[in-house]
XYZ file of C-alpha atoms in Angstrom:
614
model
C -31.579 196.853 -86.517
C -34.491 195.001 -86.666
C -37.356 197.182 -86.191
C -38.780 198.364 -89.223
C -41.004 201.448 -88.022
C -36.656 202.157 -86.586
C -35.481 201.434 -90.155
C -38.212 203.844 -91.719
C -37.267 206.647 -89.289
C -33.780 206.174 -89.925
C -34.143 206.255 -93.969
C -36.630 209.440 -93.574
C -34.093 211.229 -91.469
C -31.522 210.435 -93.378
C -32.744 211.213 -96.708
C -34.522 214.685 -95.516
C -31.421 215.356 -93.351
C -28.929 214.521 -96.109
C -31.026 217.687 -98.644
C -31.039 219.753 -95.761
C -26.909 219.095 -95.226
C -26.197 219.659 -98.833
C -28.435 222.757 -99.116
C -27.034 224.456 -96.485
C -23.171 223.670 -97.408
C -23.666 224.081 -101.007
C -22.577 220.280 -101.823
C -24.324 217.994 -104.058
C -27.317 216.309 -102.633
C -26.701 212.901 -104.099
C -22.962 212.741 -102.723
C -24.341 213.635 -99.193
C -27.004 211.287 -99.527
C -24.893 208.182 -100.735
C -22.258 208.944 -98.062
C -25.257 208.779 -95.857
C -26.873 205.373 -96.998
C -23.423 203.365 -97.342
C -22.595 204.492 -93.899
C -25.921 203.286 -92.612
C -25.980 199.783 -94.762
C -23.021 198.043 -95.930
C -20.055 199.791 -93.632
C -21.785 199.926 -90.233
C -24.554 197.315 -91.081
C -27.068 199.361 -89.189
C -29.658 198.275 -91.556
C -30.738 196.557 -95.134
C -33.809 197.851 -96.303
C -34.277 195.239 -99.232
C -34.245 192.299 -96.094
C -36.185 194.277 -94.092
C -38.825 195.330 -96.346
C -39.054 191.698 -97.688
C -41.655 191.554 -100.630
C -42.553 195.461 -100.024
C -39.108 196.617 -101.727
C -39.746 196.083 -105.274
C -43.087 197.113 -105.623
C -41.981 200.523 -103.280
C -38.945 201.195 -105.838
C -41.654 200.478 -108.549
C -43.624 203.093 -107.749
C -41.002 205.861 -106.659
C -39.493 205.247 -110.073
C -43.153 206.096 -111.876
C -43.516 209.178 -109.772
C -39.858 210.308 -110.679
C -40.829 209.845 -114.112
C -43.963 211.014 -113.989
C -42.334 214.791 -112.374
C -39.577 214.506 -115.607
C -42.200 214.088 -118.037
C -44.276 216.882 -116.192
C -42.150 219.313 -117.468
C -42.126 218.517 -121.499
C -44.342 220.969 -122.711
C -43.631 220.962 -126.335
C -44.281 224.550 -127.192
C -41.459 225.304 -125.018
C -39.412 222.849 -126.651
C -39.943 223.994 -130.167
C -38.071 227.145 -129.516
C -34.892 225.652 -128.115
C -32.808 226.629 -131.056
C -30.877 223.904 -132.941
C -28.204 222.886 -130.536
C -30.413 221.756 -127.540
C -32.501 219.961 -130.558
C -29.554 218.486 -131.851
C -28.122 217.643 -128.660
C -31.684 215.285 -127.220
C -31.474 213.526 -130.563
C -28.413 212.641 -132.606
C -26.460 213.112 -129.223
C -28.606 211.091 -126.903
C -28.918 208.654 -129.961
C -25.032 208.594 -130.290
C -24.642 208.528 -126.276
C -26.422 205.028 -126.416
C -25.062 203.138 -128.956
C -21.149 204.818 -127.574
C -22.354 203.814 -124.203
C -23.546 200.503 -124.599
C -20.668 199.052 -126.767
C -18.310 200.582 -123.812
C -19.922 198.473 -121.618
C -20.093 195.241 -123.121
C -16.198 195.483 -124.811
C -14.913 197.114 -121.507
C -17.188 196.576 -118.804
C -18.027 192.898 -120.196
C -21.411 193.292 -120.427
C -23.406 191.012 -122.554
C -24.884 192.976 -125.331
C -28.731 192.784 -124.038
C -27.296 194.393 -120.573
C -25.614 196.818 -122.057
C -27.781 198.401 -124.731
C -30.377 197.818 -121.769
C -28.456 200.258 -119.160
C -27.188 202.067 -122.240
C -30.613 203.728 -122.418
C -30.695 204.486 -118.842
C -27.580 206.093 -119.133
C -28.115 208.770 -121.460
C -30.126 210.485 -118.500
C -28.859 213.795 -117.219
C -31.764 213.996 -114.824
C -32.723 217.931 -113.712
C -32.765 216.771 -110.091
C -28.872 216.960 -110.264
C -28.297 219.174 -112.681
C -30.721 222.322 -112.341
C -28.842 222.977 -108.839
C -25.540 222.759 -110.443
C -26.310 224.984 -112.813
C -27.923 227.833 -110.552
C -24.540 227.018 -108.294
C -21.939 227.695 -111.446
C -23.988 230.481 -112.559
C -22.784 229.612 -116.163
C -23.594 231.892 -119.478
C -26.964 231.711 -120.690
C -26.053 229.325 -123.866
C -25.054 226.669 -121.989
C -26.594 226.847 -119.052
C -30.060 226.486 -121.310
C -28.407 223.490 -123.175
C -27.579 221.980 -119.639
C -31.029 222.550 -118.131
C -32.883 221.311 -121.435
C -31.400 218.502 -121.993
C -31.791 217.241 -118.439
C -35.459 218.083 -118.812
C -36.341 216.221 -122.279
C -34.127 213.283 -121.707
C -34.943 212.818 -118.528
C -37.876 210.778 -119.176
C -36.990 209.250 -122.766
C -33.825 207.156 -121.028
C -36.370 204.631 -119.198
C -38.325 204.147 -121.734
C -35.395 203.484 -124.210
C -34.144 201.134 -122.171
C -37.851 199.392 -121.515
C -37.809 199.249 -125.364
C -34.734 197.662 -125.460
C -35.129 194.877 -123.234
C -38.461 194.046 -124.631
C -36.770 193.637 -128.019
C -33.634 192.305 -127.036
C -35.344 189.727 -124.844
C -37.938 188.869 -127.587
C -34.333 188.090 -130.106
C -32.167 186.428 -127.555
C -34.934 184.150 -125.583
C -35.739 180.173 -127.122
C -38.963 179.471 -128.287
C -40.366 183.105 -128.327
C -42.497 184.272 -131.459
C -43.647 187.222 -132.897
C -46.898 186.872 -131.158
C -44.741 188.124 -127.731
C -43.102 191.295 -129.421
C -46.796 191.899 -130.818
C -48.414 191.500 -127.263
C -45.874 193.959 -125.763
C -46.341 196.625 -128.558
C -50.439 196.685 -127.969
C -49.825 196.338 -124.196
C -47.029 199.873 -125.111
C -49.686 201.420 -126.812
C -53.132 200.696 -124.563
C -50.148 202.088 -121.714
C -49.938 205.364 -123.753
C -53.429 205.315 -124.409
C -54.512 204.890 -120.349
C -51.606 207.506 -119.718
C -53.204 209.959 -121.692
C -56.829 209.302 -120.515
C -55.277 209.340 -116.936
C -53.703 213.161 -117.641
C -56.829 214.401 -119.241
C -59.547 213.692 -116.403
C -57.180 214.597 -114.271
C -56.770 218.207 -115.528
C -60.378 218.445 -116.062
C -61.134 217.304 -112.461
C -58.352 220.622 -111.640
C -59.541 222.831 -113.966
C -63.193 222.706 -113.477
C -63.117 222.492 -109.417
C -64.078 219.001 -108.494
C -61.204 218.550 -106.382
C -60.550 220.814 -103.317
C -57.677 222.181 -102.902
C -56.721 220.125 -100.195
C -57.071 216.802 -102.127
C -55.445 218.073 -105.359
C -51.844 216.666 -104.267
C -53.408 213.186 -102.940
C -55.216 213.279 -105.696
C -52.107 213.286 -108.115
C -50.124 210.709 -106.115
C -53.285 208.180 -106.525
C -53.851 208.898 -110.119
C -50.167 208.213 -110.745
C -49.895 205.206 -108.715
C -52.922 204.019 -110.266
C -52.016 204.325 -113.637
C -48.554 202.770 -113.741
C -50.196 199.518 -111.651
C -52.605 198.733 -114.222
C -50.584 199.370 -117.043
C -48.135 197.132 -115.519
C -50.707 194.596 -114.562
C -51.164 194.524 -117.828
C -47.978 194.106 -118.944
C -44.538 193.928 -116.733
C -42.755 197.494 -117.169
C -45.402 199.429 -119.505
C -46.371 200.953 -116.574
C -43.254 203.796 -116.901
C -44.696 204.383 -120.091
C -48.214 205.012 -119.305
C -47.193 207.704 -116.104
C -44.491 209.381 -118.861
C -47.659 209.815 -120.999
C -49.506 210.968 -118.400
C -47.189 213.683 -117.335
C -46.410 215.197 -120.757
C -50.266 215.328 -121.347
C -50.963 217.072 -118.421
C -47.632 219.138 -119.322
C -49.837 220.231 -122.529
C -52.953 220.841 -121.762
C -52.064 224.668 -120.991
C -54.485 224.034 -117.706
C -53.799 226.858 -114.585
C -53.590 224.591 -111.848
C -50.014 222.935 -113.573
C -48.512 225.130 -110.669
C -50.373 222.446 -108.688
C -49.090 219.568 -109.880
C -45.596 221.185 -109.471
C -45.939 221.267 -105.903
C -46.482 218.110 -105.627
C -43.202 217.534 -107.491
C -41.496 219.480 -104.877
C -43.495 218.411 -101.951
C -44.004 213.961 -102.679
C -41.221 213.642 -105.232
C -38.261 215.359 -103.534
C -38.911 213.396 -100.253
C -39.363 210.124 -102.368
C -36.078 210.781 -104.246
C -34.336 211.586 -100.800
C -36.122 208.201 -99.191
C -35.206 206.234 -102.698
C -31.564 206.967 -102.473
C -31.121 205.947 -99.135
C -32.890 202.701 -99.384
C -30.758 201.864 -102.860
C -27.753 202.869 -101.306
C -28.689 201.370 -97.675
C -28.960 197.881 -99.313
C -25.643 197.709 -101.223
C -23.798 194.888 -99.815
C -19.680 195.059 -99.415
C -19.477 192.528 -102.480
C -20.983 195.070 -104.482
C -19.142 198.179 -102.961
C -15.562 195.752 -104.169
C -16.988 195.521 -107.645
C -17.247 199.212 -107.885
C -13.638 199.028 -108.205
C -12.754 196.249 -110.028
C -10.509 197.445 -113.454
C -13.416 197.275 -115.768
C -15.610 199.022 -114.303
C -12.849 201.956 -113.550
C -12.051 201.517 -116.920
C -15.731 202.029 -118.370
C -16.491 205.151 -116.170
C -13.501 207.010 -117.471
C -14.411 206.350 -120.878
C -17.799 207.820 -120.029
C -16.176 210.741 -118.670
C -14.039 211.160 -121.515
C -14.707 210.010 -124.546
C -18.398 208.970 -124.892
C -19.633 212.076 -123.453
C -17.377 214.473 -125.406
C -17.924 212.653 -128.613
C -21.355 212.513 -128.747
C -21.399 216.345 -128.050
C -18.654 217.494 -130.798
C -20.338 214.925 -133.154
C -23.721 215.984 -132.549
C -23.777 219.898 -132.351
C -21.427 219.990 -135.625
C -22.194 223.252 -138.004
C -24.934 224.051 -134.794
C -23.324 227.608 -133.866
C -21.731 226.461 -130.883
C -18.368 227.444 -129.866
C -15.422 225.483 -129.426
C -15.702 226.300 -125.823
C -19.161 225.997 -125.382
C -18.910 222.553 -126.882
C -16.408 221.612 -124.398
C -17.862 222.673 -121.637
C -21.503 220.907 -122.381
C -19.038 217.634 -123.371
C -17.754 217.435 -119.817
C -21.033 218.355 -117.657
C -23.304 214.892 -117.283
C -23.849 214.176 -114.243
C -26.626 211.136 -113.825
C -28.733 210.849 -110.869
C -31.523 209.326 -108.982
C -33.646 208.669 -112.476
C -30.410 206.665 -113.400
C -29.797 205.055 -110.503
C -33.307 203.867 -109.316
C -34.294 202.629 -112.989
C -31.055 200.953 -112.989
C -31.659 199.116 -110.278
C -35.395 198.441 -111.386
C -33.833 196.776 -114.646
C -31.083 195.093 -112.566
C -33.326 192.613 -111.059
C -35.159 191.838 -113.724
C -31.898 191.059 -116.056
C -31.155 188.833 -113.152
C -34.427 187.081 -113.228
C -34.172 186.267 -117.095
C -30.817 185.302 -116.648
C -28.828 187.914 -118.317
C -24.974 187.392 -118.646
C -23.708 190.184 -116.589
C -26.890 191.329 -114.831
C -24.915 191.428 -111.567
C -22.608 194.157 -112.659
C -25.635 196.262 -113.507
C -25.782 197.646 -109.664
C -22.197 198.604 -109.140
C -21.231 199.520 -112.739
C -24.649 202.458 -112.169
C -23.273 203.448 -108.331
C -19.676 204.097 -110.081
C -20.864 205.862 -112.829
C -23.739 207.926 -111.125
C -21.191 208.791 -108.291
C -18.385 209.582 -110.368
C -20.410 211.885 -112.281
C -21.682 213.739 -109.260
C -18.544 214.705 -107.893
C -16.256 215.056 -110.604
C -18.472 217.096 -112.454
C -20.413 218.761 -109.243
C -16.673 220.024 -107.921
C -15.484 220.622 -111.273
C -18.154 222.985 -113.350
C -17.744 226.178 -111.579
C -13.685 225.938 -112.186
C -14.333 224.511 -115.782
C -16.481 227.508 -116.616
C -14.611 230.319 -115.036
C -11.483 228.539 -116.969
C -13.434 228.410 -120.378
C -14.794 231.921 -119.668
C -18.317 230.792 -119.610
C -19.150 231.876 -115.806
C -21.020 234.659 -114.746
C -18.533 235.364 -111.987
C -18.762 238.543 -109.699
C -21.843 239.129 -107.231
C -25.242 237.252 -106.694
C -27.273 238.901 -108.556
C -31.177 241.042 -108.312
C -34.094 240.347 -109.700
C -36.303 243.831 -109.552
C -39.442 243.807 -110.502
C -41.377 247.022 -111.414
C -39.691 249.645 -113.724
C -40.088 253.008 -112.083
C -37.416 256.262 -111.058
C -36.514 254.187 -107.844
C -36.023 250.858 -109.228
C -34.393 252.466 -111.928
C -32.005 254.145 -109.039
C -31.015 251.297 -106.830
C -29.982 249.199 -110.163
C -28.032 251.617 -111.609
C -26.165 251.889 -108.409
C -25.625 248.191 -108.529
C -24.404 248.159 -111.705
C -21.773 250.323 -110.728
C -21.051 247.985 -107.704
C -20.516 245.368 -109.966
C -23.700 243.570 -108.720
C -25.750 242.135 -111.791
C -29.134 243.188 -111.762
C -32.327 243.125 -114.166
C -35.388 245.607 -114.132
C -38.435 243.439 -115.125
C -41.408 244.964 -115.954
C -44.716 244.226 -118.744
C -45.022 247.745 -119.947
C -42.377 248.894 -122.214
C -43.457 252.451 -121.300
C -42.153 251.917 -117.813
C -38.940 250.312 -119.318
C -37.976 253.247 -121.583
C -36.659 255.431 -118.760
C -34.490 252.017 -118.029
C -33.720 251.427 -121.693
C -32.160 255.311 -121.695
C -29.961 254.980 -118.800
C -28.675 251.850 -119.737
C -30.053 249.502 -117.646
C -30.540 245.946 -118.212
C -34.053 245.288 -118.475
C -36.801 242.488 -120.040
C -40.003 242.958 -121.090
C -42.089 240.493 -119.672
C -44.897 239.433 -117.489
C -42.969 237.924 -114.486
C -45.665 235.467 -113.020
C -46.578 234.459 -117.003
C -45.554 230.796 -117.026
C -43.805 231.495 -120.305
C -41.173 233.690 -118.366
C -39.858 230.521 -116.681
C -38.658 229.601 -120.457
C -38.045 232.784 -122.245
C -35.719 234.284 -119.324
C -32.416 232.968 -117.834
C -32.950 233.076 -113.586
C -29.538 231.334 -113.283
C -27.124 234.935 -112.092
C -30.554 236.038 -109.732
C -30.581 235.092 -106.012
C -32.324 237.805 -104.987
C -36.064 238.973 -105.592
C -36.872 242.298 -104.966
C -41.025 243.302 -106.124
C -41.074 247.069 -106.006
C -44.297 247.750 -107.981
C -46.973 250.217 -107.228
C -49.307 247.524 -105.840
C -48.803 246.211 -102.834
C -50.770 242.569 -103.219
C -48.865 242.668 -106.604
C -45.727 242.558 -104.987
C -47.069 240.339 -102.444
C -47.928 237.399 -105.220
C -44.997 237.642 -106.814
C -42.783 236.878 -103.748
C -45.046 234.225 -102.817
C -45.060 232.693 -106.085
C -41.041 232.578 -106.096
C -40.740 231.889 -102.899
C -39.641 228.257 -103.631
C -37.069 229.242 -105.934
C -35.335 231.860 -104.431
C -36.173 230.889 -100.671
C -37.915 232.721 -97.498
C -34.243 235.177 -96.598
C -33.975 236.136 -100.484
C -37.187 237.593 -101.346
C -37.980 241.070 -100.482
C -41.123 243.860 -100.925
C -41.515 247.409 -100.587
C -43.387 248.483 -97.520
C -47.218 248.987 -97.893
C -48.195 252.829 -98.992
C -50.753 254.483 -96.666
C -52.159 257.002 -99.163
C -52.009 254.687 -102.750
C -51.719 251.718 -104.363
C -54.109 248.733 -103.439
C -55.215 250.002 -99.722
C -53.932 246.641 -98.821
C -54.230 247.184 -94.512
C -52.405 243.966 -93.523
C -50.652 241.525 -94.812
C -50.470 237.775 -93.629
C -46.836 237.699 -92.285
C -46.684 234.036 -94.077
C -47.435 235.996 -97.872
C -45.128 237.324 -99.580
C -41.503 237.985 -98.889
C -39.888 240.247 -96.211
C -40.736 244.419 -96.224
C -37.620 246.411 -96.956
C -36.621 250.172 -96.546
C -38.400 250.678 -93.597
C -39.313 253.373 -92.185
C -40.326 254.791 -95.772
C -44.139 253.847 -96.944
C -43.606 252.360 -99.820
C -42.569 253.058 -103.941
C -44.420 257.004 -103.734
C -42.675 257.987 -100.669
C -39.443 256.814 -102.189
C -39.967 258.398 -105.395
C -41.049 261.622 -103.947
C -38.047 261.541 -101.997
C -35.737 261.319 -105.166
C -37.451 264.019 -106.652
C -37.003 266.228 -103.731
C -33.162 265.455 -103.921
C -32.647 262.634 -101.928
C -29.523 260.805 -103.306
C -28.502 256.851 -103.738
C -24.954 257.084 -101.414
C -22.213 254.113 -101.129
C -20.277 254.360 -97.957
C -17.312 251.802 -97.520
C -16.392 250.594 -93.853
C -12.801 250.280 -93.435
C -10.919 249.117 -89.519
C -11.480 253.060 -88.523
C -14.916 253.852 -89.716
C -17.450 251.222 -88.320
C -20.882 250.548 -88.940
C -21.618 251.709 -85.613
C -19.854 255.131 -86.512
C -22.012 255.430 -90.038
C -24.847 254.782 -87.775
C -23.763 257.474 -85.523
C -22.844 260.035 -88.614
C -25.634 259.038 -90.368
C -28.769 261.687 -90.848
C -32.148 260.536 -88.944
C -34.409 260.534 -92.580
C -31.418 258.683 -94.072
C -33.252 255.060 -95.394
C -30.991 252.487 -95.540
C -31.284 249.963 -98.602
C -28.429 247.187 -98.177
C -24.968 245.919 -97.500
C -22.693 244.531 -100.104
C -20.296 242.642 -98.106
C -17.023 241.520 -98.504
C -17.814 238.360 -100.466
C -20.412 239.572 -102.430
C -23.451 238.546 -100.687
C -25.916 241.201 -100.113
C -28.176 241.912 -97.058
C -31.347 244.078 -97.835
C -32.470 246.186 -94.781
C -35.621 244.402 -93.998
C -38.126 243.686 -91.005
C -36.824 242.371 -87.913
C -33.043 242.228 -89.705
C -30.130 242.838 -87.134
C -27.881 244.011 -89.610
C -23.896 243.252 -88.818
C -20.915 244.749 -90.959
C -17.406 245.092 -90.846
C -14.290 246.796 -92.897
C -14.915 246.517 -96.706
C -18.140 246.394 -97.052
C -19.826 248.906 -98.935
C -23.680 250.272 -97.288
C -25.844 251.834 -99.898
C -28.429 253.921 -98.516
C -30.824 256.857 -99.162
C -29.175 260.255 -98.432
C -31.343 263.766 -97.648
C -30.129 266.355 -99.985
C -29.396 268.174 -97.468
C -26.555 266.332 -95.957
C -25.298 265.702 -99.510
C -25.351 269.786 -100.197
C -23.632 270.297 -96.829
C -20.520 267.840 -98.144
C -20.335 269.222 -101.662
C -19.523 272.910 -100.087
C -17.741 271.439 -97.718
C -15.559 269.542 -100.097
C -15.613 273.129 -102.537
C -14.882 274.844 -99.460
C -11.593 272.739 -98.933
C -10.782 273.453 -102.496
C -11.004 277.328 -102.038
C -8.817 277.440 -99.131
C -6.152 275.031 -100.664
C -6.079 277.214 -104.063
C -5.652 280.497 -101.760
């Protein structure tokens, strides 16, 4: 192919098309997305990016790689972190410490390695990145201990592995190189710290510039990408590869300065960054040649990978969480879960050419000793960590679960009926006055504020796939299934109906806000609590091969509201707008029963007893 606007259509559909494939079969992105590139480079030789691009490619990886690390490093706020308890603590320190030095004598005694190259990709490899790890973890639906030690270490080290290794090579090329003095160790030190330095004066105008509303709203994401992009180029004009360190500065300043619009800079994340790391994988994986895809199985490499898998891993876990209150089968399970992913892959690379271009023994093996390892990880532990778990006994197993928020006698209702369908389900409200009716019947329940940004931290979202607001207020409910939105997606969130008498007055609605209206025909949370105070009753009917839906429909009473399905295989489908609802035998409908129908069955089922005693 030798068209390049073909070649950047063909990477953009291919990366976007690869998410897109692995979201909607459940698989793990990178897998789909390396299948994807190798098929389009070095098996069918449709294209090579890194010939095609020609001078472009470095400088393009350059930059992806600062705005990857820049989104990790957005996320360190360190008031979150100080609360993480002592195994997560223990866990980014003596066991990403340990994971290095295990890792990087593996791979010069059994990958061959010189030492430089492998306490350089050492570093790199002590990533977890949360690009490949946060959607594991929401797929296993593990317990909350390690699912928090999972998602937190991903988060902290995420950033730290790049710059390890940049520290590394700096020092490591400073002992090994001829002629070198001090003076060059000294140079790169001040150019470290003026990179820190720019990084943090980058991150502070640009919250102020946020925060006091000199940026529309409309420029606040270009914004971002140019103050990033800016940043890492003149703190790498300065001096080669301090430019990683002056974006990770940036992003854990910005990540501190408790400004509002950090919800901003998040979307960018999601917006620029996921397309970049789709685009980045492609064009890594695009330009592997067929030498390179042989190394990956040469016996050394093999053999390092394994040892990765199990013993450096493993070790530096049970070593570094000893006398930490973890379980034995906690332990276990956080020893075998570590995946790497595109952080590890694309700074690999980065490094990889320039160990070639000092002449590091080994720099060669850098490329397909990082695809093995990063590919490895992704399936073995992607296809493995829901089994693992569930063998361990550290899965939330049964149904997806309900996030309700708004604590009131319906709410209370519907999740107390789900509790007895085995469904897990939370009432979340900010007034513990509202909770107490929940606390007394025995219903799970948190006290919090659920759009606080501290609720992302202090509350476990991993069993929830559903979002139900059922507050008084309808624009209440409206923001909150706009704001999670992203996180649950579009056919998962759900609101009451707007009230005609109460709440807000709110007349319409954009059909873009918010999530989708439920319980229709009723008008809203005071209908439905007036109507379970009249003696309307929560009802589960189970459809079996001679009762169909379209029979319940038939039976049913005309001011019966119907709330949702539980099907077969545990997924749930809410009656909402526009929702042609389908069932068959052994699924259970919950709905909203007139009293009464209910009265009528109760004598009739008395009345059966009375003639069967006489």
């Amino acid at each position: 192919m030798d068209s390049l606007l073909l070649i950047l259509m063909l990477i953009a559909v291919l990366g976007v098309g690869s998410q897109w494939v692995a979201w909607k079969f459940q698989l793990p992105a990178i897998v789909v997305m390396s299948i994807a590139g190798l098929l389009a480079g070095p098996i069918f030789g449709l294209m090579n990016p890194e010939e095609a691009f020609g001078d472009l490619y470095r400088p393009f990886i350059s930059i992806a790689v600062a705005i990857i690390l820049f989104e990790g490093s957005l996320n360190l706020n360190f008031k979150e972190v100080r609360g993480l308890g002592k195994p997560v603590f223990r866990i980014v320190t003596w066991g990403a410490f340990l994971a290095w030095i295990l890792g990087s004598l593996t791979a010069h005694y059994i990958a061959g390695l010189s030492l430089a190259v492998s306490f350089v990709i050492g570093g790199i490899f002590i990533v977890t990145g949360p690009t490949v790890i946060l959607p594991l973890l929401r797929q296993s639906k593990l317990k909350p201990t390690p699912a928090k030690i999972l998602k937190w270490e991903g988060i902290i080290v995420d950033p730290f592995g790049a710059l390890l290794a940049l520290f590394a090579f700096e020092i490591i090329l400073f002992l090994s190189a001829d002629g070198r003095d001090a003076t060059a160790l000294l140079y790169f030190f001040l150019a470290s710290l003026f990179a820190v330095v720019l990084g943090i004066v980058f991150g502070k105008v640009t919250g102020w510039m946020f925060e006091s509303g000199h940026l529309p709203e409309f420029l606040k994401s270009p914004a971002v990408f140019v103050a990033v992009t800016t940043c890492f180029i003149i703190a790498d004009e300065v001096k080669h590869e301090t430019g990683l360190l002056a974006v990770t500065a940036m992003g854990m300043t910005l990540a501190n300065l408790g400004i509002s619009s950090i919800k901003d800079m998040r979307h960018f994340k999601e917006n620029i960054s996921i397309l970049l790391v789709s685009t980045v994988f492609i064009l890594l994986t695009a330009s592997l040649t067929r030498d390179t895809l042989i190394d990956v199985f040469r016996p050394e490499i093999i053999g390092y990978v394994l040892l990765m898998l199990f013993i450096v891993r493993p070790l530096s876990i049970f070593l570094s969480t000893v006398k930490s209150g973890l379980s034995l089968r906690e332990k276990t399970l956080v020893g075998w879960i570590a995946p790497r992913g595109i952080v590890a892959l694309t700074v690999a690379s980065y490094f990889a050419t320039i160990l070639a271009d000092e002449g590091f023994e080994g720099a060669s093996l850098v490329t397909p000793l990082t695809f093995a390892l990063v590919f490895s990880t992704v399936v073995v532990h992607g296809f493995s960590i829901g089994w693992f778990a569930k063998k361990l006994d550290l899965s939330s197993e049964g149904s997806p679960g309900v996030l309700i928020v708004g604590s009131n006698r319906f709410t209370n209702s519907i999740a107390k009926v789900m509790k007895e369908l085995d469904i897990p389900a939370v009432v979340v409200d900010s007034s513990w006055d509202r909770l107490n009716r929940a606390r007394k019947e025995g219903i799970q329940h948190n006290h919090c504020e659920i759009l606080s940004e501290q609720t992302e931290y202090t509350m476990d979202f991993t069993p929830y796939d559903y979002l139900l607001a059922a507050t008084e207020y309808d624009s209440y409910n409206a923001l909150v299934c706009s704001t999670f939105l992203p996180e649950f997606g579009r056919k998962h969130v759900f609101r009451l109906p707007k009230q005609g008498d109460s709440g807000d007055h709110i007349v319409d609605i954009d059909h873009t806000i918010g999530g989708k209206e439920v319980f229709v025909p009723a008008e809203g949370l005071e209908e439905l609590k007036y109507k379970l105070k009249s003696g309307y009753v929560l009802r589960k009917t189970t459809l079996t091969d001679k009762y169909s839906f379209a029979d319940y429909k038939n039976d049913r009473d005309d001011e019966t509201i119907l709330l949702f399905i539980l099907k077969q295989s545990k997924q749930i489908e809410f009656f909402a707008e526009d929702m042609e609802a389908t069932s068959s035998a052994g699924d259970t409908i919950v709905s909203m029963t007139p009293p009464s129908k209910e009265f009528n069955k109760i004598q009739e089922k008395l009345e059966e007893k009375r003639n069967g005693k006489s």
